[in-house]
Amino acid sequence: YEEGKNFSFEYVQAANVAGYEAAHRELASRKVDILLAGGSEVGLKSVLATAGMLPVVMVAIDYDPLARGYVRNLARPGGNVTGISIPQIELTEKRLQIVREAFPDVPAIAVFWDEISADQWHAAENAAPKLGLRLAGIEFREQPYDYERAFAQLPPEHRRVLMVLTSPLFAVPNRARLPDFALRHRMASIFSLRQYVDVGGLMSYGASFTAMYRRAAEYVDRIARGTRPADLPVEQPTKFELIANLKTARALGLTIPPSLLTRADEVIE
């Protein structure tokens, strides 16, 4: 493919979540052949509200498209939607296990969540007692998210470790805000995206979003060559990355257990 010769990539910048549907309506008006619905469920909802029967390739990051009824099953999704689905519910539980292993003497942690990540929060609530963890969940509702106000609401015993659930609104407008916040308050932090660790977060565990979007491009190619979305199985990633930032650990005076470091896919020195 050569852009401008045998394909064009159309996109519209939405100012906020409320603007998603208008943005996708604008895309549909440009007579596109395939629509990409990446990220949160609101993205797929807005695509489906405007796409008609246009093929839709999703990258479902923080919701379960099967549980929500967007596909019939993973092997044969039916309809006009297919793509990639990241199992964030299971990954949320895994991150709690990593917290338990990394900080065995910490019985209580803080969890930041919002409407987009509500399913992950409920999964964390269910999993925490089995791991001997108590959670203080802070729900964010109004943008821009006020992390300092949230910190003031946390009981003192929950201020040692912070887990941030997966939502694009935590990365807006600046992904470095949360790692910087955690460092200033001397909180160990765990995220789903390695990009947070690159800018000072302590650890992350999850699928590579870059790899998922590259895979989505292959779905677009197959549909462009004539395969129906209904016949393309929805895929889930099989590789998950554990990233640790030793520079941040030293700044916090923490030691990450060797059992975790030896399993890490990358250690940032």
C-alpha positions as a LaTeX table, in Angstrom:
\begin{tabular}{lrrr}
\hline
Residue & $x$ (\AA) & $y$ (\AA) & $z$ (\AA) \\
\hline
Tyr1 & 0.00 & 0.00 & 0.00 \\
Glu2 & 1.16 & 3.51 & $-0.85$ \\
Glu3 & $-0.83$ & 6.32 & 0.71 \\
Gly4 & $-2.16$ & 8.67 & $-1.92$ \\
Lys5 & $-1.79$ & 6.03 & $-4.65$ \\
Asn6 & $-3.82$ & 2.97 & $-3.73$ \\
Phe7 & $-5.21$ & 3.87 & $-0.33$ \\
Ser8 & $-6.03$ & 6.85 & 1.87 \\
Phe9 & $-6.08$ & 7.04 & 5.66 \\
Glu10 & $-8.81$ & 9.39 & 6.87 \\
Tyr11 & $-9.03$ & 10.54 & 10.47 \\
Val12 & $-10.83$ & 13.17 & 12.51 \\
Gln13 & $-9.61$ & 14.50 & 15.85 \\
Ala14 & $-12.29$ & 14.38 & 18.55 \\
Ala15 & $-11.84$ & 17.00 & 21.25 \\
Asn16 & $-13.34$ & 14.76 & 23.92 \\
Val17 & $-15.42$ & 11.61 & 24.40 \\
Ala18 & $-18.63$ & 13.51 & 23.68 \\
Gly19 & $-17.27$ & 14.34 & 20.23 \\
Tyr20 & $-16.67$ & 10.73 & 19.13 \\
Glu21 & $-19.99$ & 10.24 & 17.36 \\
Ala22 & $-19.75$ & 13.49 & 15.39 \\
Ala23 & $-16.18$ & 12.58 & 14.42 \\
His24 & $-17.23$ & 9.17 & 13.11 \\
Arg25 & $-20.19$ & 10.69 & 11.31 \\
Glu26 & $-17.71$ & 12.98 & 9.56 \\
Leu27 & $-15.59$ & 9.97 & 8.59 \\
Ala28 & $-18.60$ & 8.10 & 7.22 \\
Ser29 & $-19.50$ & 11.15 & 5.13 \\
Arg30 & $-16.09$ & 10.90 & 3.43 \\
Lys31 & $-17.22$ & 7.63 & 1.79 \\
Val32 & $-14.63$ & 5.44 & 3.50 \\
Asp33 & $-14.67$ & 1.69 & 2.88 \\
Ile34 & $-13.57$ & 0.45 & 6.34 \\
Leu35 & $-13.79$ & 2.05 & 9.77 \\
Leu36 & $-11.35$ & 1.52 & 12.65 \\
Ala37 & $-12.80$ & 1.59 & 16.18 \\
Gly38 & $-9.91$ & 1.69 & 18.61 \\
Gly39 & $-9.78$ & 2.05 & 22.36 \\
Ser40 & $-12.83$ & 2.38 & 24.57 \\
Glu41 & $-16.33$ & 1.04 & 24.11 \\
Val42 & $-17.59$ & 4.55 & 23.38 \\
Gly43 & $-15.46$ & 4.46 & 20.22 \\
Leu44 & $-17.13$ & 1.30 & 18.92 \\
Lys45 & $-20.58$ & 2.56 & 19.93 \\
Ser46 & $-20.11$ & 5.78 & 18.01 \\
Val47 & $-18.80$ & 3.91 & 14.97 \\
Leu48 & $-21.79$ & 1.58 & 14.94 \\
Ala49 & $-24.16$ & 4.53 & 15.30 \\
Thr50 & $-22.85$ & 6.00 & 12.05 \\
Ala51 & $-21.32$ & 3.16 & 10.04 \\
Gly52 & $-24.42$ & 1.35 & 8.76 \\
Met53 & $-23.07$ & $-1.91$ & 7.35 \\
Leu54 & $-19.55$ & $-0.66$ & 6.64 \\
Pro55 & $-16.89$ & $-3.15$ & 7.82 \\
Val56 & $-15.56$ & $-2.22$ & 11.27 \\
Val57 & $-12.17$ & $-3.31$ & 12.66 \\
Met58 & $-12.03$ & $-2.83$ & 16.42 \\
Val59 & $-9.17$ & $-2.77$ & 18.87 \\
Ala60 & $-11.15$ & $-3.34$ & 22.08 \\
Ile61 & $-8.84$ & $-2.18$ & 24.85 \\
Asp62 & $-10.97$ & $-1.72$ & 27.95 \\
Tyr63 & $-14.19$ & $-3.68$ & 27.34 \\
Asp64 & $-15.25$ & $-7.20$ & 26.37 \\
Pro65 & $-16.97$ & $-7.13$ & 22.95 \\
Leu66 & $-18.33$ & $-10.65$ & 23.42 \\
Ala67 & $-19.84$ & $-9.97$ & 26.84 \\
Arg68 & $-21.32$ & $-6.71$ & 25.53 \\
Gly69 & $-22.90$ & $-8.43$ & 22.53 \\
Tyr70 & $-20.97$ & $-6.74$ & 19.74 \\
Val71 & $-19.90$ & $-10.10$ & 18.31 \\
Arg72 & $-21.71$ & $-13.46$ & 18.28 \\
Asn73 & $-18.60$ & $-15.38$ & 19.30 \\
Leu74 & $-14.86$ & $-14.96$ & 18.92 \\
Ala75 & $-14.40$ & $-17.63$ & 16.25 \\
Arg76 & $-17.19$ & $-16.39$ & 13.98 \\
Pro77 & $-18.17$ & $-12.90$ & 15.07 \\
Gly78 & $-21.01$ & $-12.46$ & 12.54 \\
Gly79 & $-22.16$ & $-9.02$ & 11.46 \\
Asn80 & $-19.77$ & $-6.32$ & 10.32 \\
Val81 & $-17.44$ & $-6.11$ & 13.36 \\
Thr82 & $-14.20$ & $-8.00$ & 13.98 \\
Gly83 & $-10.69$ & $-7.26$ & 15.20 \\
Ile84 & $-8.65$ & $-7.49$ & 18.40 \\
Ser85 & $-9.86$ & $-7.79$ & 21.99 \\
Ile86 & $-7.56$ & $-7.31$ & 24.98 \\
Pro87 & $-8.75$ & $-9.22$ & 28.10 \\
Gln88 & $-8.45$ & $-6.35$ & 30.56 \\
Ile89 & $-10.54$ & $-8.05$ & 33.25 \\
Glu90 & $-8.11$ & $-10.96$ & 33.52 \\
Leu91 & $-5.15$ & $-8.58$ & 33.24 \\
Thr92 & $-6.50$ & $-6.46$ & 36.12 \\
Glu93 & $-6.42$ & $-9.51$ & 38.38 \\
Lys94 & $-2.90$ & $-10.35$ & 37.19 \\
Arg95 & $-1.69$ & $-6.85$ & 38.05 \\
Leu96 & $-3.01$ & $-7.27$ & 41.58 \\
Gln97 & $-1.06$ & $-10.52$ & 41.83 \\
Ile98 & 2.07 & $-8.64$ & 40.75 \\
Val99 & 1.42 & $-6.00$ & 43.42 \\
Arg100 & 1.06 & $-8.73$ & 46.02 \\
Glu101 & 4.34 & $-10.34$ & 44.94 \\
Ala102 & 6.25 & $-7.07$ & 44.68 \\
Phe103 & 5.04 & $-5.66$ & 48.02 \\
Pro104 & 4.18 & $-8.58$ & 50.32 \\
Asp105 & 4.17 & $-6.28$ & 53.38 \\
Val106 & 1.58 & $-3.88$ & 51.90 \\
Pro107 & $-2.00$ & $-4.87$ & 52.82 \\
Ala108 & $-3.79$ & $-1.84$ & 51.35 \\
Ile109 & $-3.45$ & $-0.02$ & 48.01 \\
Ala110 & $-5.11$ & 2.80 & 46.07 \\
Val111 & $-6.88$ & 2.25 & 42.74 \\
Phe112 & $-7.74$ & 5.03 & 40.30 \\
Trp113 & $-10.67$ & 4.32 & 37.98 \\
Asp114 & $-13.39$ & 6.06 & 35.96 \\
Glu115 & $-16.55$ & 5.22 & 34.04 \\
Ile116 & $-14.59$ & 3.68 & 31.18 \\
Ser117 & $-12.67$ & 1.35 & 33.50 \\
Ala118 & $-15.60$ & 0.45 & 35.79 \\
Asp119 & $-15.58$ & $-3.24$ & 34.75 \\
Gln120 & $-11.91$ & $-3.45$ & 35.70 \\
Trp121 & $-12.62$ & $-1.86$ & 39.07 \\
His122 & $-15.32$ & $-4.45$ & 39.84 \\
Ala123 & $-12.89$ & $-7.21$ & 38.84 \\
Ala124 & $-10.26$ & $-5.75$ & 41.16 \\
Glu125 & $-12.79$ & $-5.60$ & 44.03 \\
Asn126 & $-13.62$ & $-9.27$ & 43.51 \\
Ala127 & $-10.00$ & $-10.42$ & 43.28 \\
Ala128 & $-8.47$ & $-8.38$ & 46.11 \\
Pro129 & $-9.80$ & $-10.38$ & 49.11 \\
Lys130 & $-8.34$ & $-13.61$ & 47.70 \\
Leu131 & $-4.93$ & $-11.91$ & 47.64 \\
Gly132 & $-5.21$ & $-10.40$ & 51.08 \\
Leu133 & $-5.44$ & $-6.85$ & 49.73 \\
Arg134 & $-7.71$ & $-3.99$ & 50.75 \\
Leu135 & $-8.53$ & $-1.45$ & 48.06 \\
Ala136 & $-9.38$ & 2.23 & 48.26 \\
Gly137 & $-10.94$ & 3.06 & 44.91 \\
Ile138 & $-11.13$ & 6.65 & 43.76 \\
Glu139 & $-13.54$ & 7.24 & 40.89 \\
Phe140 & $-12.81$ & 10.20 & 38.60 \\
Arg141 & $-15.77$ & 11.88 & 36.92 \\
Glu142 & $-14.90$ & 15.41 & 35.82 \\
Gln143 & $-12.06$ & 16.34 & 33.51 \\
Pro144 & $-9.33$ & 17.33 & 33.92 \\
Tyr145 & $-8.84$ & 14.66 & 36.58 \\
Asp146 & $-7.68$ & 16.14 & 39.90 \\
Tyr147 & $-5.12$ & 13.69 & 41.29 \\
Glu148 & $-4.12$ & 15.87 & 44.23 \\
Arg149 & $-7.71$ & 16.00 & 45.45 \\
Ala150 & $-7.90$ & 12.21 & 45.05 \\
Phe151 & $-4.75$ & 11.76 & 47.13 \\
Ala152 & $-6.24$ & 13.85 & 49.92 \\
Gln153 & $-9.23$ & 11.46 & 50.02 \\
Leu154 & $-7.05$ & 8.37 & 50.48 \\
Pro155 & $-6.72$ & 6.85 & 53.95 \\
Pro156 & $-3.04$ & 6.96 & 55.03 \\
Glu157 & $-2.65$ & 3.17 & 54.89 \\
His158 & $-3.58$ & 3.19 & 51.16 \\
Arg159 & $-0.91$ & 5.69 & 50.11 \\
Arg160 & 2.02 & 3.33 & 49.49 \\
Val161 & 0.95 & 1.66 & 46.22 \\
Leu162 & $-1.16$ & 3.01 & 43.34 \\
Met163 & $-2.76$ & 0.92 & 40.59 \\
Val164 & $-4.18$ & 2.88 & 37.66 \\
Leu165 & $-6.81$ & 1.09 & 35.58 \\
Thr166 & $-6.95$ & 1.26 & 31.81 \\
Ser167 & $-8.71$ & 4.31 & 30.42 \\
Pro168 & $-7.65$ & 6.79 & 27.74 \\
Leu169 & $-8.76$ & 9.63 & 29.99 \\
Phe170 & $-5.90$ & 8.95 & 32.39 \\
Ala171 & $-3.49$ & 9.64 & 29.54 \\
Val172 & $-5.11$ & 12.95 & 28.59 \\
Pro173 & $-3.62$ & 15.48 & 28.19 \\
Asn174 & $-0.24$ & 14.26 & 29.46 \\
Arg175 & 0.64 & 10.64 & 30.21 \\
Ala176 & 3.52 & 11.73 & 32.46 \\
Arg177 & 1.15 & 13.35 & 34.99 \\
Leu178 & 0.36 & 10.11 & 36.84 \\
Pro179 & 3.94 & 8.79 & 37.13 \\
Asp180 & 5.04 & 12.24 & 38.30 \\
Phe181 & 2.17 & 12.36 & 40.80 \\
Ala182 & 3.08 & 8.93 & 42.19 \\
Leu183 & 6.77 & 9.86 & 42.50 \\
Arg184 & 6.02 & 13.12 & 44.31 \\
His185 & 3.85 & 11.29 & 46.82 \\
Arg186 & 6.35 & 8.40 & 47.05 \\
Met187 & 3.84 & 5.84 & 45.84 \\
Ala188 & 4.85 & 2.71 & 43.96 \\
Ser189 & 2.76 & 2.58 & 40.78 \\
Ile190 & 1.56 & $-0.10$ & 38.37 \\
Phe191 & $-0.06$ & 0.55 & 34.99 \\
Ser192 & $-1.29$ & $-1.36$ & 31.96 \\
Leu193 & 0.86 & 0.52 & 29.43 \\
Arg194 & 4.64 & 0.48 & 29.23 \\
Gln195 & 4.48 & 4.11 & 28.05 \\
Tyr196 & 3.76 & 5.15 & 31.65 \\
Val197 & 6.89 & 3.31 & 32.82 \\
Asp198 & 8.95 & 5.00 & 30.12 \\
Val199 & 8.13 & 8.36 & 31.77 \\
Gly200 & 8.65 & 7.33 & 35.39 \\
Gly201 & 6.03 & 4.77 & 36.41 \\
Leu202 & 7.37 & 1.85 & 38.44 \\
Met203 & 5.84 & $-1.14$ & 36.64 \\
Ser204 & 3.41 & $-2.12$ & 33.92 \\
Tyr205 & 1.87 & $-5.36$ & 32.77 \\
Gly206 & $-0.21$ & $-5.78$ & 29.65 \\
Ala207 & $-0.36$ & $-6.26$ & 25.93 \\
Ser208 & 1.54 & $-4.05$ & 23.51 \\
Phe209 & $-0.96$ & $-1.59$ & 22.06 \\
Thr210 & 1.47 & $-0.92$ & 19.21 \\
Ala211 & 1.42 & $-4.61$ & 18.28 \\
Met212 & $-2.37$ & $-4.73$ & 18.50 \\
Tyr213 & $-2.81$ & $-1.82$ & 16.10 \\
Arg214 & $-0.31$ & $-3.33$ & 13.70 \\
Arg215 & $-2.39$ & $-6.51$ & 13.79 \\
Ala216 & $-5.51$ & $-4.44$ & 13.16 \\
Ala217 & $-3.89$ & $-3.22$ & 9.95 \\
Glu218 & $-3.72$ & $-6.84$ & 8.79 \\
Tyr219 & $-7.47$ & $-7.15$ & 9.38 \\
Val220 & $-8.02$ & $-4.04$ & 7.27 \\
Asp221 & $-5.90$ & $-5.59$ & 4.51 \\
Arg222 & $-7.86$ & $-8.86$ & 4.51 \\
Ile223 & $-11.19$ & $-7.03$ & 4.40 \\
Ala224 & $-9.92$ & $-4.80$ & 1.60 \\
Arg225 & $-9.06$ & $-7.97$ & $-0.33$ \\
Gly226 & $-12.60$ & $-9.29$ & 0.02 \\
Thr227 & $-12.86$ & $-11.24$ & 3.28 \\
Arg228 & $-16.06$ & $-10.55$ & 5.20 \\
Pro229 & $-15.67$ & $-9.31$ & 8.81 \\
Ala230 & $-18.13$ & $-12.02$ & 9.87 \\
Asp231 & $-15.61$ & $-14.66$ & 8.75 \\
Leu232 & $-12.56$ & $-13.19$ & 10.51 \\
Pro233 & $-12.14$ & $-14.49$ & 14.08 \\
Val234 & $-11.69$ & $-11.94$ & 16.85 \\
Glu235 & $-8.16$ & $-12.36$ & 18.20 \\
Gln236 & $-6.83$ & $-11.89$ & 21.70 \\
Pro237 & $-3.15$ & $-11.22$ & 22.37 \\
Thr238 & $-1.07$ & $-14.11$ & 23.64 \\
Lys239 & 1.99 & $-12.11$ & 24.70 \\
Phe240 & 1.96 & $-9.78$ & 27.68 \\
Glu241 & 4.85 & $-7.55$ & 28.76 \\
Leu242 & 6.11 & $-6.95$ & 32.29 \\
Ile243 & 8.17 & $-3.75$ & 32.38 \\
Ala244 & 10.00 & $-2.42$ & 35.46 \\
Asn245 & 11.75 & 0.89 & 36.02 \\
Leu246 & 14.71 & 0.49 & 38.39 \\
Lys247 & 15.49 & 4.21 & 38.28 \\
Thr248 & 12.06 & 4.88 & 39.78 \\
Ala249 & 12.51 & 2.07 & 42.30 \\
Arg250 & 15.77 & 3.64 & 43.50 \\
Ala251 & 14.13 & 7.07 & 43.77 \\
Leu252 & 11.43 & 5.52 & 45.97 \\
Gly253 & 13.91 & 3.48 & 48.00 \\
Leu254 & 12.27 & 0.23 & 46.88 \\
Thr255 & 13.67 & $-3.14$ & 45.91 \\
Ile256 & 11.77 & $-5.07$ & 43.26 \\
Pro257 & 11.97 & $-8.80$ & 44.07 \\
Pro258 & 14.38 & $-10.77$ & 41.85 \\
Ser259 & 11.52 & $-13.18$ & 41.06 \\
Leu260 & 9.78 & $-10.35$ & 39.22 \\
Leu261 & 12.88 & $-8.89$ & 37.61 \\
Thr262 & 13.88 & $-12.22$ & 36.10 \\
Arg263 & 10.41 & $-12.47$ & 34.49 \\
Ala264 & 10.42 & $-8.90$ & 33.23 \\
Asp265 & 10.48 & $-8.40$ & 29.48 \\
Glu266 & 12.38 & $-5.17$ & 29.96 \\
Val267 & 14.10 & $-3.48$ & 32.90 \\
Ile268 & 14.67 & 0.27 & 32.54 \\
Glu269 & 17.92 & 1.20 & 34.27 \\
\hline
\end{tabular}
